[in-house]
PDB file of C-alpha atoms in Angstrom:
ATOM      1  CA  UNK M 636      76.442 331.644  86.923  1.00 87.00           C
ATOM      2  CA  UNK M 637      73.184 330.077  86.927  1.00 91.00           C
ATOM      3  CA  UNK M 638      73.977 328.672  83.196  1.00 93.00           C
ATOM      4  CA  UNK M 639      76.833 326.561  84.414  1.00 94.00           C
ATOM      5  CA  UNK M 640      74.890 325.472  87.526  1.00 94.00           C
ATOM      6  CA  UNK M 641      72.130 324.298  85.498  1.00 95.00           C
ATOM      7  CA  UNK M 642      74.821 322.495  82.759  1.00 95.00           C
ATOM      8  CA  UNK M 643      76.410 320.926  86.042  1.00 95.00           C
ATOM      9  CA  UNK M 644      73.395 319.563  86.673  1.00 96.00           C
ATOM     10  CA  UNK M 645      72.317 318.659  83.483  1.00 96.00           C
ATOM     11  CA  UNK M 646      75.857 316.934  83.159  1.00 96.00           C
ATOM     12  CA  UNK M 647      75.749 315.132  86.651  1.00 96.00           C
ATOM     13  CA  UNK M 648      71.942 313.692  85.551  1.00 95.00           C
ATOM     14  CA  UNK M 649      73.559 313.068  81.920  1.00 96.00           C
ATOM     15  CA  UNK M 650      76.564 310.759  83.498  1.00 96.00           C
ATOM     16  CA  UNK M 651      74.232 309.278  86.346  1.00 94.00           C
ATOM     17  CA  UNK M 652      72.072 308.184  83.324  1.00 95.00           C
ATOM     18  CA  UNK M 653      74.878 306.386  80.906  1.00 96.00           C
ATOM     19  CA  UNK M 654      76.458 304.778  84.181  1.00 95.00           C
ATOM     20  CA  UNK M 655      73.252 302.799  84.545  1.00 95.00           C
ATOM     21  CA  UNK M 656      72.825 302.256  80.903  1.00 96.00           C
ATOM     22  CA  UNK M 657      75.891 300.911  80.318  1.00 96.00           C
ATOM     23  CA  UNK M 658      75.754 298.678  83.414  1.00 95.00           C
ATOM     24  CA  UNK M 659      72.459 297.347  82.718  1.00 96.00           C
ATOM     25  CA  UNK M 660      74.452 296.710  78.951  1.00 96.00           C
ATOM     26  CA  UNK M 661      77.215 294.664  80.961  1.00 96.00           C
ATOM     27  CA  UNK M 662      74.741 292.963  82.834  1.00 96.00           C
ATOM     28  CA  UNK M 663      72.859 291.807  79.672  1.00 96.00           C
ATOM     29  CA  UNK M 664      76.034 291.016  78.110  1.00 96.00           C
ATOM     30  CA  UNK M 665      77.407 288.649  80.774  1.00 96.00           C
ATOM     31  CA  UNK M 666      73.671 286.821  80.520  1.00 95.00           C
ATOM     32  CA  UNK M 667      74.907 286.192  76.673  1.00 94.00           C
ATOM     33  CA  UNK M 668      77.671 285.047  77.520  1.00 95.00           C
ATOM     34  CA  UNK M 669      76.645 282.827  79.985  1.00 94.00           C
ATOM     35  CA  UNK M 670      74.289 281.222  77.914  1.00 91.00           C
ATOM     36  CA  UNK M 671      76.890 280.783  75.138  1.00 91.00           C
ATOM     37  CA  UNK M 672      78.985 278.782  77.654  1.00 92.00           C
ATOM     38  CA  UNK M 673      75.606 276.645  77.995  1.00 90.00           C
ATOM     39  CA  UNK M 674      75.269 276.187  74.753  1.00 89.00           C
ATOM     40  CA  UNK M 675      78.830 275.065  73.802  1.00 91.00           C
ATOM     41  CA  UNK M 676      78.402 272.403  76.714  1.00 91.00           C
ATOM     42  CA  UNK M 677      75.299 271.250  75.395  1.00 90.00           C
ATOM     43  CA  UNK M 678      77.368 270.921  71.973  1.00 90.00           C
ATOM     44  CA  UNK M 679      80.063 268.455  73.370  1.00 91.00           C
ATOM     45  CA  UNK M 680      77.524 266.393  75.346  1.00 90.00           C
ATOM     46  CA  UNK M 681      75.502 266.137  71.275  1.00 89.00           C
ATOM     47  CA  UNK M 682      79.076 265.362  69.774  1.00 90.00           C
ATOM     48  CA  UNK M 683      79.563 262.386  72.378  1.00 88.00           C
ATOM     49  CA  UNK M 684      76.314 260.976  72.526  1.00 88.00           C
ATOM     50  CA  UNK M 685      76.193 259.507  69.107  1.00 87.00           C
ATOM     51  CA  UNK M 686      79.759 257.717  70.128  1.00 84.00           C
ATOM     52  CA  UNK M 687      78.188 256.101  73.327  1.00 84.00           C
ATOM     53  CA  UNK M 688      75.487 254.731  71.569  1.00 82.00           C
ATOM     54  CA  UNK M 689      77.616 252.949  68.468  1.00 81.00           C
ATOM     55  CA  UNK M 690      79.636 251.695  71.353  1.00 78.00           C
ATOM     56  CA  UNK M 691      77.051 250.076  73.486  1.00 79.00           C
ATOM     57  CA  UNK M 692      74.601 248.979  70.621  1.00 75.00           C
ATOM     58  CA  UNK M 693      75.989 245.749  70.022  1.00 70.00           C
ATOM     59  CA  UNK M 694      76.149 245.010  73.710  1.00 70.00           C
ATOM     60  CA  UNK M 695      72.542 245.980  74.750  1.00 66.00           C
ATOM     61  CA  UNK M 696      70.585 244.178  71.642  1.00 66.00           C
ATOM     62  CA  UNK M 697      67.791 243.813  74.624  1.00 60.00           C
ATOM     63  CA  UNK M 698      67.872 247.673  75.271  1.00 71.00           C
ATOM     64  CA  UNK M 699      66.858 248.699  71.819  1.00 77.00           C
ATOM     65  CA  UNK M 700      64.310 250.498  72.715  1.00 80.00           C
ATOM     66  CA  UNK M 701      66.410 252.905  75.658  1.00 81.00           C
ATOM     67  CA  UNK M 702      69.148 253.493  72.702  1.00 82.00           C
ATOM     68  CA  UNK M 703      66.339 254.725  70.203  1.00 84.00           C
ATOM     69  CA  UNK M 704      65.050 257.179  72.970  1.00 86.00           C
ATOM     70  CA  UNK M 705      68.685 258.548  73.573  1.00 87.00           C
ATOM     71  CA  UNK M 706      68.987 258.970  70.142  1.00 87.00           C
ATOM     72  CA  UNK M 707      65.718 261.161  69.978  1.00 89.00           C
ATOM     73  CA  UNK M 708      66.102 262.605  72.218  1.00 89.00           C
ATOM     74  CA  UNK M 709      69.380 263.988  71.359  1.00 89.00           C
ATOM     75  CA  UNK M 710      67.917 264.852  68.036  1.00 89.00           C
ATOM     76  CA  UNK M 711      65.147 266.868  69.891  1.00 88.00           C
ATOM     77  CA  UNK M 712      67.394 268.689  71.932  1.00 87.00           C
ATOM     78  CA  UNK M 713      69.927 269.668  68.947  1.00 87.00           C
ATOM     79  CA  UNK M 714      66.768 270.869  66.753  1.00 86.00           C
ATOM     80  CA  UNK M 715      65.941 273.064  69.976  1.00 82.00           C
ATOM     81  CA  UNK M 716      69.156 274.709  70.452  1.00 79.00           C
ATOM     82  CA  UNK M 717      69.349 275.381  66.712  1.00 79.00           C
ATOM     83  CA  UNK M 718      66.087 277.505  67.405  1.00 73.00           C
ATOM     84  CA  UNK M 719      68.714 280.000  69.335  1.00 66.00           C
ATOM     85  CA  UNK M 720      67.804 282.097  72.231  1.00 62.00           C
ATOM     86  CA  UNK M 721      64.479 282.681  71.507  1.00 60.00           C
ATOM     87  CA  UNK M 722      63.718 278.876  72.341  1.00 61.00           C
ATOM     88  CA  UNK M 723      65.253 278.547  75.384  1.00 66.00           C
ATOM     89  CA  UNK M 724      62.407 277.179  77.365  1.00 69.00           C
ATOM     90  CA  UNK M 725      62.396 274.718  74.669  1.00 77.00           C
ATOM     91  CA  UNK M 726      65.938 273.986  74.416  1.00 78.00           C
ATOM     92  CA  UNK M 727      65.977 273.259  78.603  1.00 79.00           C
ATOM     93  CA  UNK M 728      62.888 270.795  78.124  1.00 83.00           C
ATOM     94  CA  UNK M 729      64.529 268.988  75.302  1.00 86.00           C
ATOM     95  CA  UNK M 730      67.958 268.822  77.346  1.00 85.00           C
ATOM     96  CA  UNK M 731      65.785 267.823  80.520  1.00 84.00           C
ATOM     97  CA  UNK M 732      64.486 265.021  78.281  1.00 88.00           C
ATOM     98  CA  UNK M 733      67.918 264.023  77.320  1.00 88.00           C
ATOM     99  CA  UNK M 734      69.324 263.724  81.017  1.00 86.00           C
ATOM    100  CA  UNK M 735      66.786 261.165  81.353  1.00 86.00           C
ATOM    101  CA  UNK M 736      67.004 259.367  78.417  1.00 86.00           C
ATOM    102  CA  UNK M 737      71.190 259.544  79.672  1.00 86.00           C
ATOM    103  CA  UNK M 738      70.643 258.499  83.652  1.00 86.00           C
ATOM    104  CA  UNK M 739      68.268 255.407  81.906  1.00 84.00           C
ATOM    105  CA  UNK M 740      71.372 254.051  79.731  1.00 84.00           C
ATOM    106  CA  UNK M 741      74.001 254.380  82.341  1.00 83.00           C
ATOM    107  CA  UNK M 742      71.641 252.510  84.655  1.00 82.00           C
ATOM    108  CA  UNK M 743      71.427 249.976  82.250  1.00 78.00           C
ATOM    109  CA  UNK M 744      74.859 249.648  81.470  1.00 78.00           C
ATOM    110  CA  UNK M 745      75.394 248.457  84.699  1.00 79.00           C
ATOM    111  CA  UNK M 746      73.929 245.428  83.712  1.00 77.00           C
ATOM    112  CA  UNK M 747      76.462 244.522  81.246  1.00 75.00           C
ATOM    113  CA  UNK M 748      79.550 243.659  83.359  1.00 75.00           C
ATOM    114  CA  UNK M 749      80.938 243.119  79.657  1.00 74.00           C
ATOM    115  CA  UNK M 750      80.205 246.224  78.451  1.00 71.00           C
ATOM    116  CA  UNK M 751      80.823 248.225  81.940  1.00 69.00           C
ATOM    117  CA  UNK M 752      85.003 246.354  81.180  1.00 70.00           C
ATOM    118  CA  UNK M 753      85.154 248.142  77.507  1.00 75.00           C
ATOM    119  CA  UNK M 754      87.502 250.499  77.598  1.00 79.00           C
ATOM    120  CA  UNK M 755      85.851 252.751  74.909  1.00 79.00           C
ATOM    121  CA  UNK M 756      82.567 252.985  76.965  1.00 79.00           C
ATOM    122  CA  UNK M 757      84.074 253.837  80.452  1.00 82.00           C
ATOM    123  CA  UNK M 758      85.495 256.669  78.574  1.00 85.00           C
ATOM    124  CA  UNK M 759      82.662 257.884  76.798  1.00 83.00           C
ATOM    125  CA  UNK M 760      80.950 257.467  79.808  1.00 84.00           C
ATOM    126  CA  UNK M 761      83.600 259.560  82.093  1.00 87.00           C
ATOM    127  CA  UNK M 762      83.369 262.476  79.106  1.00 89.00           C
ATOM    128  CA  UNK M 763      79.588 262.465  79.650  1.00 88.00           C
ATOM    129  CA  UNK M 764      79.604 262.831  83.042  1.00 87.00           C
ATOM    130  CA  UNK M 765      82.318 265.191  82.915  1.00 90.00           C
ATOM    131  CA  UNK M 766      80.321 267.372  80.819  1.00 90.00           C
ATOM    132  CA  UNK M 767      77.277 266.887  82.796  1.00 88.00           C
ATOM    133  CA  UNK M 768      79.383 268.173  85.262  1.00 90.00           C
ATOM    134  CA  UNK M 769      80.236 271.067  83.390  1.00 93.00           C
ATOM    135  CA  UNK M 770      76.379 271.904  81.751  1.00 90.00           C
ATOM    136  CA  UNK M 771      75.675 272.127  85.451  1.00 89.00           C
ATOM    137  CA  UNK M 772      78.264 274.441  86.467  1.00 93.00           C
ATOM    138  CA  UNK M 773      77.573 276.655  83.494  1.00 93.00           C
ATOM    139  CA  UNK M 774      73.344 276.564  84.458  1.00 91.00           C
ATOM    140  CA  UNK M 775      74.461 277.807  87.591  1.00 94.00           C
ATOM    141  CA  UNK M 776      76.697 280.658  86.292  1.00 95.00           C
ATOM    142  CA  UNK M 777      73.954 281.705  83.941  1.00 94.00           C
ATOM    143  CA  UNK M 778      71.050 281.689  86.769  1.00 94.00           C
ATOM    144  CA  UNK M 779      73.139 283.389  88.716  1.00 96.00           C
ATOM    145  CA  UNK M 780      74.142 286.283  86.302  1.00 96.00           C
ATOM    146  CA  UNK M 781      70.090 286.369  85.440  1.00 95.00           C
ATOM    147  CA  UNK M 782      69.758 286.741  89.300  1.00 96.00           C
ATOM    148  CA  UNK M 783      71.727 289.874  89.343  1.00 96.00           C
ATOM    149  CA  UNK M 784      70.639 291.494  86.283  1.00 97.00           C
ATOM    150  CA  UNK M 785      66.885 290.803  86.537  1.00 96.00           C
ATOM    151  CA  UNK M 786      67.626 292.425  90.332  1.00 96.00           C
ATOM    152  CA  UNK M 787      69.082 295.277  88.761  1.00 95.00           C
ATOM    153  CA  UNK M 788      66.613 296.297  86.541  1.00 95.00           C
ATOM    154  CA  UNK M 789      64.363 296.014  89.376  1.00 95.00           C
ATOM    155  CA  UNK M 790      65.727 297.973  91.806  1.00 94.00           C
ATOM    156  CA  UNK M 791      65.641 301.838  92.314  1.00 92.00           C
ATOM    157  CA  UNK M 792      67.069 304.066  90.425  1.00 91.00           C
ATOM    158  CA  UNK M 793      67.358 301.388  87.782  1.00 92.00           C
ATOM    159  CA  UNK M 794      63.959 300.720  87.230  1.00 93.00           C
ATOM    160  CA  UNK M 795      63.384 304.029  86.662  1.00 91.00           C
ATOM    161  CA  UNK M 796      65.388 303.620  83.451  1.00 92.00           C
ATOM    162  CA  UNK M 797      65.379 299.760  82.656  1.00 93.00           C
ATOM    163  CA  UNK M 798      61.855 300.021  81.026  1.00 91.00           C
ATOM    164  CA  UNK M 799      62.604 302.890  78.735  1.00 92.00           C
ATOM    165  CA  UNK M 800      65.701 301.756  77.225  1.00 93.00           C
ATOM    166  CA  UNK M 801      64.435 298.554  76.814  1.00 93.00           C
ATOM    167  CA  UNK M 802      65.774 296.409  79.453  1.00 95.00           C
ATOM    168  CA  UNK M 803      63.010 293.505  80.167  1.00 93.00           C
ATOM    169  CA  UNK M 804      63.813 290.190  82.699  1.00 93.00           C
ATOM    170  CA  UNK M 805      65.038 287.476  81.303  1.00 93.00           C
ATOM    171  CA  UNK M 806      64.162 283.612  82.518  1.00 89.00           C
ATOM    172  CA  UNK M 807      66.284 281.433  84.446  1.00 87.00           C
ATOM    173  CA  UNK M 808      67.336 277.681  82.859  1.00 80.00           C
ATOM    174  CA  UNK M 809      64.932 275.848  85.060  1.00 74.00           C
ATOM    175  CA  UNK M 810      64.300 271.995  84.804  1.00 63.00           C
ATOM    176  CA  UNK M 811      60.766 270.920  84.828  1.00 56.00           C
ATOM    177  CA  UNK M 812      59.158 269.838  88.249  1.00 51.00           C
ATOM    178  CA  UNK M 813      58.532 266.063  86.633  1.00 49.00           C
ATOM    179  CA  UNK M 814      62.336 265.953  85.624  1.00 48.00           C
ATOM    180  CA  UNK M 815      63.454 266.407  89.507  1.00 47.00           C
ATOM    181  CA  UNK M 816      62.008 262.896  90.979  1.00 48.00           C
ATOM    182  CA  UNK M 817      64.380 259.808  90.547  1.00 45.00           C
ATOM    183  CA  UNK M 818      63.985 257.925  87.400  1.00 44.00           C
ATOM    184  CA  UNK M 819      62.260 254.392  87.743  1.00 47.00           C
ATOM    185  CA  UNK M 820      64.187 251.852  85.214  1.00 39.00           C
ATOM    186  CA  UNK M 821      62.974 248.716  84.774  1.00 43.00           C
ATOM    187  CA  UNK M 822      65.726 246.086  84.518  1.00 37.00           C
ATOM    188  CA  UNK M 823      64.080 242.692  83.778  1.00 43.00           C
ATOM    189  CA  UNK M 824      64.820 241.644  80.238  1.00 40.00           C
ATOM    190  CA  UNK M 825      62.078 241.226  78.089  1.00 44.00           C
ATOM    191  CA  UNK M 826      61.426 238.349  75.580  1.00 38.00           C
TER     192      UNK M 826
END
């Protein structure tokens, strides 16, 4: 009798112990996936920025200088994603850079009622800020599925386990404090 109370037990523990495992696995796994959905936003808005700036370069022969810091900064940011995972610090700061470089053009572009009529750039323009939309969305999904795993992992009885099985926090997609003020943009043309 005392055999099968003591495999009972051993059996409860033995359960109690894969439920939390395999919770804190589902946990991770959403973060993954979450990221992933990040990442394939951050893909389109790379795919359409190269499209916006053919399309207004002729236009904005003053701006030369705004289109060459879109450009590198789009370069910047796709080298940093291609890092993966482990760069994702890096990959947030080169895609904060690149919302900037982004907010400066469409501010100047509204000093080009020629360009602002071209059908090709209002739609180029409307995908981008569609998928800004949609990067934003997705930044919130993922900080919000860190949120609840990094709480889990924290929290009793989890915590007794999270650190053994090699569960550690993981960071949220943050933008830089410098990257939250409005962006000054001069608009005098230069000679």
């Amino acid at each position: 009798m005392e055999l099968i109370v003591l495999l009972v037990i051993v059996g409860v523990i033995a359960l109690f112990v894969i439920g939390i495992y395999d919770g804190l696995v589902g946990r991770r796994n959403r973060i993954d996936e979450a990221l992933a959905q990040i990442q394939v936003q951050l893909k389109r808005r790379h795919d359409l920025i190269p499209n916006l700036v053919n399309a207004v370069k002729g236009y904005m022969e003053f701006e030369q200088e705004t289109l060459t810091k879109v450009v590198e900064a789009r370069n910047a940011a796709v080298s940093a994603q291609q890092a993966g995972p482990a760069a994702a610090g890096q990959s947030a700061q080169a895609e904060n850079i690149l919302t900037g470089a982004l907010r400066q053009l469409f501010a100047l572009v509204e000093n080009y009622p020629q360009l602002k009529a071209n059908e090709n750039v209002m739609q180029l323009q409307e995908e981008l800020t569609t998928t800004e939309n949609q990067i934003g969305f997705s930044r919130q999904h993922y900080n919000s599925t860190v949120r609840e795993y990094n709480t889990s992992i924290q929290t009793f009885p989890n915590a007794l386990l999270a650190g053994i099985f090699g569960f550690g926090a993981r960071d949220y997609f943050q933008i830089a404090e410098e990257d939250t003020a409005v962006p000054q943009v001069d608009l005098s043309l230069k000679t």
